[in-house]
Coordinates of C-alpha atoms and ligand atoms in Angstrom, one line a residue:
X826 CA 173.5 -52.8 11.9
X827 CA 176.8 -52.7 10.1
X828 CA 176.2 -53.9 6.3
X829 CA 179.3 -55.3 4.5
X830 CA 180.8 -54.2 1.5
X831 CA 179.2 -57.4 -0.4
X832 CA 175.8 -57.2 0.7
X833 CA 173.7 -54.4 -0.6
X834 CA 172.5 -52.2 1.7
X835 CA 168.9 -53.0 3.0
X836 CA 167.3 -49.5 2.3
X837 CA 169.3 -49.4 -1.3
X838 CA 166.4 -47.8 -3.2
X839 CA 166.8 -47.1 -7.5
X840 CA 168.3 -43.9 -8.2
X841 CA 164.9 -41.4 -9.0
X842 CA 164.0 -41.0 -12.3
X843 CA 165.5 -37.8 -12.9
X844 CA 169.1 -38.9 -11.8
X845 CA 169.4 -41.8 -14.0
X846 CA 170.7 -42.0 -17.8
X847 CA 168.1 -42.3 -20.0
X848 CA 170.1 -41.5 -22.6
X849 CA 174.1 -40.7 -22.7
X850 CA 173.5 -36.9 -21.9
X851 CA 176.0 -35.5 -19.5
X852 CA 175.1 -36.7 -16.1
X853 CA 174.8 -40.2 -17.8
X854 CA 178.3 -39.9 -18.6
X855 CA 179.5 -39.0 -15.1
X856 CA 177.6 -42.4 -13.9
X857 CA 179.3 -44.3 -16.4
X858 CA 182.8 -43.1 -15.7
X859 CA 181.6 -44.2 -11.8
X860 CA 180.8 -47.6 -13.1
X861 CA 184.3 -47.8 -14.5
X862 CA 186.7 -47.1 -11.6
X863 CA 184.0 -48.8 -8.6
X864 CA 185.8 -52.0 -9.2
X865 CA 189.3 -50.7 -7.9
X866 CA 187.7 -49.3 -4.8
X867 CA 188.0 -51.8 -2.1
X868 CA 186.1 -51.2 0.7
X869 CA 185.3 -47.8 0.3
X870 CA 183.1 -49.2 -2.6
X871 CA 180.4 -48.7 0.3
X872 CA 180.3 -45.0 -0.7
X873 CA 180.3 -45.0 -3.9
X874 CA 176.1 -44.2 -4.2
X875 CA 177.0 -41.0 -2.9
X876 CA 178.4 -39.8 -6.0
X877 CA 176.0 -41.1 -7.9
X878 CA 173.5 -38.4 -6.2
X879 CA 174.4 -34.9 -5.6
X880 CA 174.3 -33.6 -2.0
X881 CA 171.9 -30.5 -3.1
X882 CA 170.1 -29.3 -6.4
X883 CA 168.4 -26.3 -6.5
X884 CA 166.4 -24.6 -9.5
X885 CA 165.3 -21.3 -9.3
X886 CA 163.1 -18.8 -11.2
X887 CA 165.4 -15.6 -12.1
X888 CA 162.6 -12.6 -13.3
X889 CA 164.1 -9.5 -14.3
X890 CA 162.8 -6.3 -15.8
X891 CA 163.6 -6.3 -19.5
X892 CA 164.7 -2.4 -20.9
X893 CA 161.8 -2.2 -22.9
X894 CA 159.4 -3.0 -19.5
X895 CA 158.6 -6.6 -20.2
X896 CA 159.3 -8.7 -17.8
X897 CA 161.3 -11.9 -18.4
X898 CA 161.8 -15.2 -16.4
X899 CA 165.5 -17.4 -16.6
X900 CA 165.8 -20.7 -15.4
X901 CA 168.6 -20.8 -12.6
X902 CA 170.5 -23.8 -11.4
X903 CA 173.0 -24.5 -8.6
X904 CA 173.8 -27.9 -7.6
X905 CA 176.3 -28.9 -4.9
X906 CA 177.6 -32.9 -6.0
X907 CA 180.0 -33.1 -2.8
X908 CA 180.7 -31.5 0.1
X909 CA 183.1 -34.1 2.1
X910 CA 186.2 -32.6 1.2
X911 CA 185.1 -28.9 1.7
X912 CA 183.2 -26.6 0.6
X913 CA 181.6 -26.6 -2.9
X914 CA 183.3 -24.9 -5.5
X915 CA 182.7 -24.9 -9.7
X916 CA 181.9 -22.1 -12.0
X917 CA 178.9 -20.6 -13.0
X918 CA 177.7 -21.0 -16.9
X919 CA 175.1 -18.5 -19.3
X920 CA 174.3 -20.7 -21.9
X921 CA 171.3 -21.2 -23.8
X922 CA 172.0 -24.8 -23.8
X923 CA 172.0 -25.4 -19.8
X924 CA 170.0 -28.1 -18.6
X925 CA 170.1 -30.0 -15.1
X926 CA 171.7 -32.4 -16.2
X927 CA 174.2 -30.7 -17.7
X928 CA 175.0 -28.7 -14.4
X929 CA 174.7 -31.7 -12.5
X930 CA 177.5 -33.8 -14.6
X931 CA 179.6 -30.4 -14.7
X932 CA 179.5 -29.9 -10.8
X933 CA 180.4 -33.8 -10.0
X934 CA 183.3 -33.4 -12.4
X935 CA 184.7 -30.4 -10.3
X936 CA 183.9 -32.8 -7.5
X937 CA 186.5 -35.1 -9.3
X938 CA 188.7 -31.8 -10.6
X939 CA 188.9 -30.6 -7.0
X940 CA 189.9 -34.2 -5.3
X941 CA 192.6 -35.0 -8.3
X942 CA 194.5 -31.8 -7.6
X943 CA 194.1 -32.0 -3.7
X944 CA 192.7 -28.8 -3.1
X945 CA 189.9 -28.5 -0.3
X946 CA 186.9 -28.2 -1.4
X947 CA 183.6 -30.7 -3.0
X948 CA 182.0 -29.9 -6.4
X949 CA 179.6 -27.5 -7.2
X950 CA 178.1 -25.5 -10.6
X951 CA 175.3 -23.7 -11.6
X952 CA 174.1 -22.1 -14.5
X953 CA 170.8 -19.9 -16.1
X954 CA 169.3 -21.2 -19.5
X955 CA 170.0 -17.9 -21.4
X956 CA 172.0 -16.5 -24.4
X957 CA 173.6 -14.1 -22.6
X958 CA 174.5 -12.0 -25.8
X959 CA 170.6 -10.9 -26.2
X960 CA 170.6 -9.2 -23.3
X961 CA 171.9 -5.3 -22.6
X962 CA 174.8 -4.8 -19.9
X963 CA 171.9 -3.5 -17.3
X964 CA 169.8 -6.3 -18.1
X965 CA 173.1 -8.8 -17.3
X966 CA 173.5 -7.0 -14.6
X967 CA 169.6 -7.7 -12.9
X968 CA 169.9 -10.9 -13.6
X969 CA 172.7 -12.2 -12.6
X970 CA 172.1 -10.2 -9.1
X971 CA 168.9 -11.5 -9.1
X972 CA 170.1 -15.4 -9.5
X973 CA 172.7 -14.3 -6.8
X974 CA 170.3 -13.7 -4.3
X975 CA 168.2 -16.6 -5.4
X976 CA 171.1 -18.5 -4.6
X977 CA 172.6 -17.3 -2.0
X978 CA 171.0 -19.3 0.6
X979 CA 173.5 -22.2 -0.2
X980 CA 176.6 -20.3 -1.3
X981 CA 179.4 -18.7 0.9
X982 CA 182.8 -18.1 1.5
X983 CA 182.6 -21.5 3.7
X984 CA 179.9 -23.2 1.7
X985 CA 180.2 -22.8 -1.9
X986 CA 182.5 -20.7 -4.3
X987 CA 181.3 -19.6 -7.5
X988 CA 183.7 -18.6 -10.2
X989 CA 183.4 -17.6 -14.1
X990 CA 182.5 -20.3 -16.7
X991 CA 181.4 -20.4 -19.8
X992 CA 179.7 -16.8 -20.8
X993 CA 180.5 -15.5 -17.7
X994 CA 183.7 -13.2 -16.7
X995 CA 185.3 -10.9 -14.1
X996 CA 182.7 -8.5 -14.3
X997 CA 179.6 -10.9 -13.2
X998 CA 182.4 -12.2 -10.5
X999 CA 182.0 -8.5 -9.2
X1000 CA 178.4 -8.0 -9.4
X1001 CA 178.2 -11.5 -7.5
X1002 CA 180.2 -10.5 -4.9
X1003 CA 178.6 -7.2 -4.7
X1004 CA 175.1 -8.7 -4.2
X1005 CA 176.0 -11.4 -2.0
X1006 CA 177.7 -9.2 0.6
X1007 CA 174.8 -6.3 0.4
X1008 CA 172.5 -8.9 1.4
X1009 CA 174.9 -10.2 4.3
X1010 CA 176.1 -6.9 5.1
X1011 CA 179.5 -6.6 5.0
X1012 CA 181.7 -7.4 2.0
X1013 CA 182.7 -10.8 1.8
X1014 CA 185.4 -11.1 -1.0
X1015 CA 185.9 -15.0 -1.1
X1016 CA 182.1 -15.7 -1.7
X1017 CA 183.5 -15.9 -5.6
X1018 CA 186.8 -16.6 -7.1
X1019 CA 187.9 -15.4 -10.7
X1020 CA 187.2 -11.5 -9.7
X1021 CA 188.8 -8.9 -10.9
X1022 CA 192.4 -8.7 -9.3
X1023 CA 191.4 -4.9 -8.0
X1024 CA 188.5 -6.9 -6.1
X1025 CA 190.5 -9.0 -4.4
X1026 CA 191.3 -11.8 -7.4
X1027 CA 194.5 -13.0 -7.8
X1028 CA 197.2 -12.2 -10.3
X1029 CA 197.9 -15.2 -12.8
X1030 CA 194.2 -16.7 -12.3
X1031 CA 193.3 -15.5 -16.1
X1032 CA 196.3 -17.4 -17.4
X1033 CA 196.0 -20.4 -14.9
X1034 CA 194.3 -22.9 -16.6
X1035 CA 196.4 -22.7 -20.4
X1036 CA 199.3 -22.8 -17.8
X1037 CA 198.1 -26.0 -16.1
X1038 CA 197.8 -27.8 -19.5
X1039 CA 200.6 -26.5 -20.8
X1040 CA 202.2 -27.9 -17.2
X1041 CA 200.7 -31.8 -17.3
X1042 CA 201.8 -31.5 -21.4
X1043 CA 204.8 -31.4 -20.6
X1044 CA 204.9 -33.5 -18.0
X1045 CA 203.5 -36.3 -20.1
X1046 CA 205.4 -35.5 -23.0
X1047 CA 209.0 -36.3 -20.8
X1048 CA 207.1 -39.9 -19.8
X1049 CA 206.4 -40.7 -23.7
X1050 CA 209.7 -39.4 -25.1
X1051 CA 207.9 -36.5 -27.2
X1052 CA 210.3 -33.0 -27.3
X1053 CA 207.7 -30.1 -26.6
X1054 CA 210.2 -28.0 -28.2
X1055 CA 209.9 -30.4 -31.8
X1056 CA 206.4 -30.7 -31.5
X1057 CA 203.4 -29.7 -33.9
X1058 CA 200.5 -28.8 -31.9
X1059 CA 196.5 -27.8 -32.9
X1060 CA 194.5 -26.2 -31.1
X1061 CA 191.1 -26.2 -31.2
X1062 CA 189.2 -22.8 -29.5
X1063 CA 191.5 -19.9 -28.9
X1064 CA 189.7 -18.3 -26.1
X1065 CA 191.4 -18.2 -22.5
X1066 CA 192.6 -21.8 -22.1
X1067 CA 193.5 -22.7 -26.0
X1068 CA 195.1 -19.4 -26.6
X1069 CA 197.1 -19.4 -23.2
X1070 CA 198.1 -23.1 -23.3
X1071 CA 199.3 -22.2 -27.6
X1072 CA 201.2 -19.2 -26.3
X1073 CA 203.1 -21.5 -23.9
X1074 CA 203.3 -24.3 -26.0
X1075 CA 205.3 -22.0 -28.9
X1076 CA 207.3 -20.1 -26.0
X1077 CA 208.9 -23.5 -25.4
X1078 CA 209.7 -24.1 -29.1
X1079 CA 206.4 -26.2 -30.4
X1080 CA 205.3 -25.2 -33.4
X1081 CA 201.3 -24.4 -33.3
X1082 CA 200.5 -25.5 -36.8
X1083 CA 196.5 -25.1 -36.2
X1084 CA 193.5 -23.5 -35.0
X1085 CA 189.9 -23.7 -35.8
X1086 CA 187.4 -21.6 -33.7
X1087 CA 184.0 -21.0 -33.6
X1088 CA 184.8 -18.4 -37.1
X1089 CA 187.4 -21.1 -39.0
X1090 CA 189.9 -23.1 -39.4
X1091 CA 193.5 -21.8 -40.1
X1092 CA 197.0 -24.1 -40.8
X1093 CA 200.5 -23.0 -40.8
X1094 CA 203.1 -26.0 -41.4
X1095 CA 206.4 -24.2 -40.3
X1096 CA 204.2 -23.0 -36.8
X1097 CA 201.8 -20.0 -36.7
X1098 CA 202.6 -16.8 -35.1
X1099 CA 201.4 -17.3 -31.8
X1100 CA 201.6 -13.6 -30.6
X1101 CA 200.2 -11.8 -33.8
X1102 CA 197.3 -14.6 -33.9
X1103 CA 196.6 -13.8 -30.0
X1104 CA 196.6 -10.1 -31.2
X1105 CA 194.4 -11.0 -34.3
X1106 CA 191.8 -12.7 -31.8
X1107 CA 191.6 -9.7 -29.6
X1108 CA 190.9 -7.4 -32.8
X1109 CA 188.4 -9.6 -34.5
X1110 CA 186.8 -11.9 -32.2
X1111 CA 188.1 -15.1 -34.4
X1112 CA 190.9 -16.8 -35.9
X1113 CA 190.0 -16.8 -39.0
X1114 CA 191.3 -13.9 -41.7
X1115 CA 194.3 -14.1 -40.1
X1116 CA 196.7 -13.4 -42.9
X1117 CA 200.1 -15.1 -42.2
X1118 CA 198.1 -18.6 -42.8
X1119 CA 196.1 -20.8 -45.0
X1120 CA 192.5 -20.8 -44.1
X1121 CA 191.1 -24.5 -43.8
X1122 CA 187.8 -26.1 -43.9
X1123 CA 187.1 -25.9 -40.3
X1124 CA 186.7 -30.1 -40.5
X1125 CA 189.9 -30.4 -42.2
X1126 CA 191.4 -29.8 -38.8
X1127 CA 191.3 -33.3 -37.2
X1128 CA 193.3 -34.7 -40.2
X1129 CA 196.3 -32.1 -39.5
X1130 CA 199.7 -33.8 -38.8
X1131 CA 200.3 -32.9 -35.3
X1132 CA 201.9 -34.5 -32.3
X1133 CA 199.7 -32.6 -29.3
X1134 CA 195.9 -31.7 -30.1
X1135 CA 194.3 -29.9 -27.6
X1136 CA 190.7 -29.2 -27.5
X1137 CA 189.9 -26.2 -25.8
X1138 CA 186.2 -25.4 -26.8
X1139 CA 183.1 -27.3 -26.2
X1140 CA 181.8 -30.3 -25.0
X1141 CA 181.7 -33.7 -27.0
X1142 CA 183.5 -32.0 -30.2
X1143 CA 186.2 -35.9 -30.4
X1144 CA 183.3 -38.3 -31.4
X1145 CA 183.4 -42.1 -33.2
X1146 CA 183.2 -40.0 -36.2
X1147 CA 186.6 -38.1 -36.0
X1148 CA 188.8 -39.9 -33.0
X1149 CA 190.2 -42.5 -35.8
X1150 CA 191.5 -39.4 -37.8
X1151 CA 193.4 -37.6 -35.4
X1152 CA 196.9 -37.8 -35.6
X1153 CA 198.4 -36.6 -32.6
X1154 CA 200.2 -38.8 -30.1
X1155 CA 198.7 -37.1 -27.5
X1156 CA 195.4 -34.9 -26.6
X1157 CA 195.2 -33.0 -23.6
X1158 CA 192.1 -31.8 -23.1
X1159 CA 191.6 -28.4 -21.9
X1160 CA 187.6 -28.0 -22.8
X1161 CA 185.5 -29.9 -20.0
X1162 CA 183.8 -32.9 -21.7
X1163 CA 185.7 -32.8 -25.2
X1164 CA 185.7 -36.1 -25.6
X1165 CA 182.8 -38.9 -26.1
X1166 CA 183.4 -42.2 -24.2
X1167 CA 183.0 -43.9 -27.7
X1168 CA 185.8 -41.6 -28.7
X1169 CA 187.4 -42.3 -25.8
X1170 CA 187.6 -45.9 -26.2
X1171 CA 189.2 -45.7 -29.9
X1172 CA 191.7 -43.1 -29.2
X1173 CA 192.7 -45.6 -26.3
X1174 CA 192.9 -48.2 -28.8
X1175 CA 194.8 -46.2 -31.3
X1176 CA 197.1 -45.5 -28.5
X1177 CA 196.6 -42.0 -28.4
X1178 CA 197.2 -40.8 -24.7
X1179 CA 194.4 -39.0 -23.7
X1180 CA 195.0 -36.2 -20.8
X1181 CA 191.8 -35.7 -18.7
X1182 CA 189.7 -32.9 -18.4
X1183 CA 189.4 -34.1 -14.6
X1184 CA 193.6 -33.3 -14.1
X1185 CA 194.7 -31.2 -17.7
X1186 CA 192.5 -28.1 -16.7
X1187 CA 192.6 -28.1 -13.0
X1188 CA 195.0 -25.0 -13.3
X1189 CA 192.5 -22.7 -13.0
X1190 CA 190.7 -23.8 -10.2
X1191 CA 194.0 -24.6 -8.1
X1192 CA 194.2 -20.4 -9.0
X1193 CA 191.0 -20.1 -7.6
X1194 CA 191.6 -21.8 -5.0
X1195 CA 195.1 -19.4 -4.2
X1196 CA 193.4 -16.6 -4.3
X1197 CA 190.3 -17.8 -1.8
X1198 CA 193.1 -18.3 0.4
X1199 CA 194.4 -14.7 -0.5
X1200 CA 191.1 -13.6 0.1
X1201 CA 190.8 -15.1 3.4
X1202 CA 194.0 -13.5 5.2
X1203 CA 194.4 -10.6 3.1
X1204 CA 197.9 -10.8 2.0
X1205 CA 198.4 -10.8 -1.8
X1206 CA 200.8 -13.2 -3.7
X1207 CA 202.9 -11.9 -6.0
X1208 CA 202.6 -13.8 -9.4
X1209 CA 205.8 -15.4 -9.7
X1210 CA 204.6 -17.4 -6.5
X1211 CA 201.7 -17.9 -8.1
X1212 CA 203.1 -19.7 -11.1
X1213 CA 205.7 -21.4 -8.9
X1214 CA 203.3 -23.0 -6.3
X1215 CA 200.3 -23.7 -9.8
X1216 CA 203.3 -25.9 -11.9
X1217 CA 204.3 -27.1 -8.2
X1218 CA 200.4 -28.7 -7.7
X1219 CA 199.7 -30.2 -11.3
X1220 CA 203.2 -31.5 -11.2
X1221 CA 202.3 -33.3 -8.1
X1222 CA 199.0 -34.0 -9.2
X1223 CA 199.6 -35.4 -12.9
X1224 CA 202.5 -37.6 -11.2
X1225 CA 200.2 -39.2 -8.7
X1226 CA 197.7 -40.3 -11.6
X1227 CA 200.5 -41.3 -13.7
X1228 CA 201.7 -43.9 -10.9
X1229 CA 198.2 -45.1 -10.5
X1230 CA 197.3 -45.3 -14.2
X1231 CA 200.7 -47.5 -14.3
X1232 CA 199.9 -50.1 -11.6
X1233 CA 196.8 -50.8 -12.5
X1234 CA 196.9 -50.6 -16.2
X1235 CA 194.6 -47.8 -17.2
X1236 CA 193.9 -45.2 -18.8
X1237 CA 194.9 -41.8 -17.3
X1238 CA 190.6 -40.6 -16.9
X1239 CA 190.2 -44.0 -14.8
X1240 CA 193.4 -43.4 -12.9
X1241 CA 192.1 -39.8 -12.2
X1242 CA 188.7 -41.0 -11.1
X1243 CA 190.6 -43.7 -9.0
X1244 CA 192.6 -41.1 -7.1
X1245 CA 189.7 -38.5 -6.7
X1246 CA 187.1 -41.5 -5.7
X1247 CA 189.1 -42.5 -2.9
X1248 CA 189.8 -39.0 -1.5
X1249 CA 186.4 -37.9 -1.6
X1250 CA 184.8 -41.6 -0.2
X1251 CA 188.0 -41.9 2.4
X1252 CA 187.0 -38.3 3.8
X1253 CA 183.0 -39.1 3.6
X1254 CA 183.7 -42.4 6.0
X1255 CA 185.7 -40.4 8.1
X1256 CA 183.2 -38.1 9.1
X1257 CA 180.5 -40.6 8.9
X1258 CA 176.7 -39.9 8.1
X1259 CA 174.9 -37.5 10.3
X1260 CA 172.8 -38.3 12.3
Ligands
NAD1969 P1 186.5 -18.8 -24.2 O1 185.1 -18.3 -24.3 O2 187.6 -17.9 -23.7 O3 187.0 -19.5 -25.5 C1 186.2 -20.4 -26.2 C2 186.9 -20.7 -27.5 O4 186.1 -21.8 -28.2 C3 186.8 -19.5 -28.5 O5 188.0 -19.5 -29.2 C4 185.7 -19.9 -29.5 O6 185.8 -19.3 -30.7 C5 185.8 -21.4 -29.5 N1 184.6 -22.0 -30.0 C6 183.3 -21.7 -29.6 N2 182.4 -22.5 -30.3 C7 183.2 -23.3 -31.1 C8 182.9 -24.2 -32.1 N3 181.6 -24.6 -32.4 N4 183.9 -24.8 -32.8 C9 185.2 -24.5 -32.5 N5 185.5 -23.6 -31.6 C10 184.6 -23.0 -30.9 O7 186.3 -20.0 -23.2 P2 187.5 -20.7 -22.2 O8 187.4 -20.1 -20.9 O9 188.8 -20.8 -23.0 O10 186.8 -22.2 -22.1 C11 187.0 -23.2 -23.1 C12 186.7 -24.5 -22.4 O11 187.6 -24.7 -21.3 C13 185.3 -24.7 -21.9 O12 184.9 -26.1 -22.0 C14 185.4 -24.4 -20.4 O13 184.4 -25.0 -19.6 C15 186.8 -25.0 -20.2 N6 187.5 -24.6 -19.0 C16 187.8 -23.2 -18.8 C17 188.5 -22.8 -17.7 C18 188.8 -21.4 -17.5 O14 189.5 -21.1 -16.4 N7 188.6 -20.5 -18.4 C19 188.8 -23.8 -16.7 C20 188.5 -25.1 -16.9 C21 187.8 -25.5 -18.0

């Protein structure tokens, strides 16, 4: 029986307990952001439950062998949001701080990520509830094999695509790949993106994502009538997105006036120097001590006089309690998750333009995605391609949302939702429900 788009369905049951938002945690966010853009849906309004319930969520015991003969059990998580548009694909995260829901909210966002920028694939993520920095290199080594193989009934080069995250790197890309394709046999390269580029990664992925922000930056700065090359920027994190998207930024004439990572805060009015900082970084681990500029109280930095903020660190660091002091015209937000709704809704207010998560750091996964398809025929890019065809897809990408946020008078995180909702429900009725 064919149920209209008014009528709820007849077997709509309440979303189980552990899928609902009992507080504003992550995944609570994710359903809220839902909420927001189901009214512009039309008819494909039908589908909208399915993203309010991932496809698959699995949670697995990881026990290793410590060094000193102990043995020691990690939680493991891999959850696959959507699989409509293609396989799953999202990174993987070692964090003490992991929960479900966490990995859940993370994986429906690359569900989103993956739909804004067009590229073929649903969302996915997983993570293990560890600090990885307590463990040796051979203990980091067993375990992440050992969550491999727990996981590798659900992941594959057609299925789902792990790549690096938070805590995780090129190396545990390797040992991923390694274990997945002993168990299956044969190597299979494109089980995992983000590898080293001797494994079959691709050149420019490392740099992908700081050049995607960078990209939609710029973009956006042209439609508000902001010169990158007269603009103050601040960074926040100075890691592999905030210090790639701060090089760019000061190649095309910005000045970088701050930076406060997890060590400090530093502030340089007349710009910092964005090369001898990077270098500083790569010698000490932190900005701070970095002699050609003022150290600052790390919570001075959302004061500074800037016209770009980007925050390229954690999760939920823009709250109710700082979004009224920042004075940028414009943040793009390179971290996933920077940004509060409450926060949000104030910097909206304040007409701050706000550049999503969803579209500002999809550079890296559009990389990913490259080299899968590298992977796949065996023929290697070289990286000016690479570069071309990355600022070729955000481009596209950011000016699709912009046109949407336009006509129906949003902000650009609604737009992006709007254009990702409707690729990922369009492609779901399509194929219809099976059986
Ligand atoms: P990274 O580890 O290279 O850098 C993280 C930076 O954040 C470091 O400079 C660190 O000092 C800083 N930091 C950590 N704790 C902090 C704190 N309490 N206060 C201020 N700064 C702090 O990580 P990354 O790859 O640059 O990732 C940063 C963010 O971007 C994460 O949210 C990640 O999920 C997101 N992201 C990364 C990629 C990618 O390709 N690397 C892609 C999409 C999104």
């Amino acid at each position: 029986m064919a149920t209209s788009s008014s009528t709820p369905a007849p077997t709509a049951h309440p979303l189980p307990s552990y899928l609902q938002a009992e507080h504003l945690g992550p995944w609570g966010i994710f359903l809220q952001q839902v909420d927001r853009v189901e009214p512009y849906l039309g008819n494909l309004a039908r589908w909208v439950e399915t993203l309010k319930r991932p496809k698959r969520i699995l949670v697995v015991d990881v026990p290793i062998h410590l060094d000193d003969g102990r043995i020691a059990h990690f939680e493991g998580y891999r959850v696959q949001h959507n699989t409509s548009r293609g396989p799953g694909k999202g990174g993987v995260r070692f964090h003490q701080d992991v929960t479900l829901s966490e990995v859940m909210a993370l994986s429906a966002w690359m569900s989103i990520k993956n739909a804004a920028v067009n590229v073929p694939y649903g969302g996915a993520k997983g993570g293990i509830r560890v600090d990885p920095k307590t463990l040796s290199r051979g203990e980091l080594e067993r375990m992440t094999r050992r969550y491999t193989s727990e996981i590798g009934i659900i992941i594959g080069p057609t299925k789902d695509i792990p790549a690096p995250d938070v805590n995780t790197n090129e190396q545990i890309m390797a040992w991923m790949m390694d274990t997945y394709s002993m168990n299956q046999g044969s190597t299979a390269t494109g089980v995992v993106t983000g590898k080293p580029v001797d494994l079959g990664g691709s050149l420019g992925r490392r740099e992908a994502t700081g050049r995607g922000v960078f990209t939609v930056g710029a973009e956006a700065a042209k439609r508000i009538g902001l010169d990158v090359a007269k603009a103050a920027v601040a960074v926040q994190g100075f890691g592999n997105v905030g210090g790639i998207a701060g090089k760019l930024f000061a190649e095309a004439g910005a000045r970088v006036v701050a930076v406060q990572d997890h060590g400090g805060a530093i502030y340089r009015e007349a710009g910092l120097d964005v090369p001898s900082l990077l270098k500083h970084v790569a010698e000490k681990g932190t900005v701070a001590g970095f002699e050609h500029a003022e150290a600052m109280e790390a919570d001075k930095f959302w004061d500074v006089p800037c016209d770009i903020m980007i925050p390229a660190a954690l999760e939920q660091q823009i709250t109710k309690a700082n979004a009224h002091r920042i004075q940028a015209r414009m943040v793009i937000e390179g971290a996933n998750g920077p940004t509060t709704p409450e926060a949000d809704d104030i910097l909206h207010e304040r007409n701050v333009l706000v550049l999503p998560d969803v579209i500002a750091n999809a550079g890296g996964v559009t990389v990913s995605y490259f080299e899968w398809v590298q992977d796949f025929s065996s023929f290697f890019w070289d990286e000016d391609e690479i570069n071309k065809r990355l600022v070729r897809v955000m481009q596209q990408a950011f000016a699709g949302v912009w046109q949407v946020a336009e006509q129906h008078k949003v902000s650009l995180r609604t737009a992006t939702f709007i254009v990702a909702c409707e690729r990922i429900l369009h492609t779901r009725e399509l194929r219809g429900l099976y059986p």
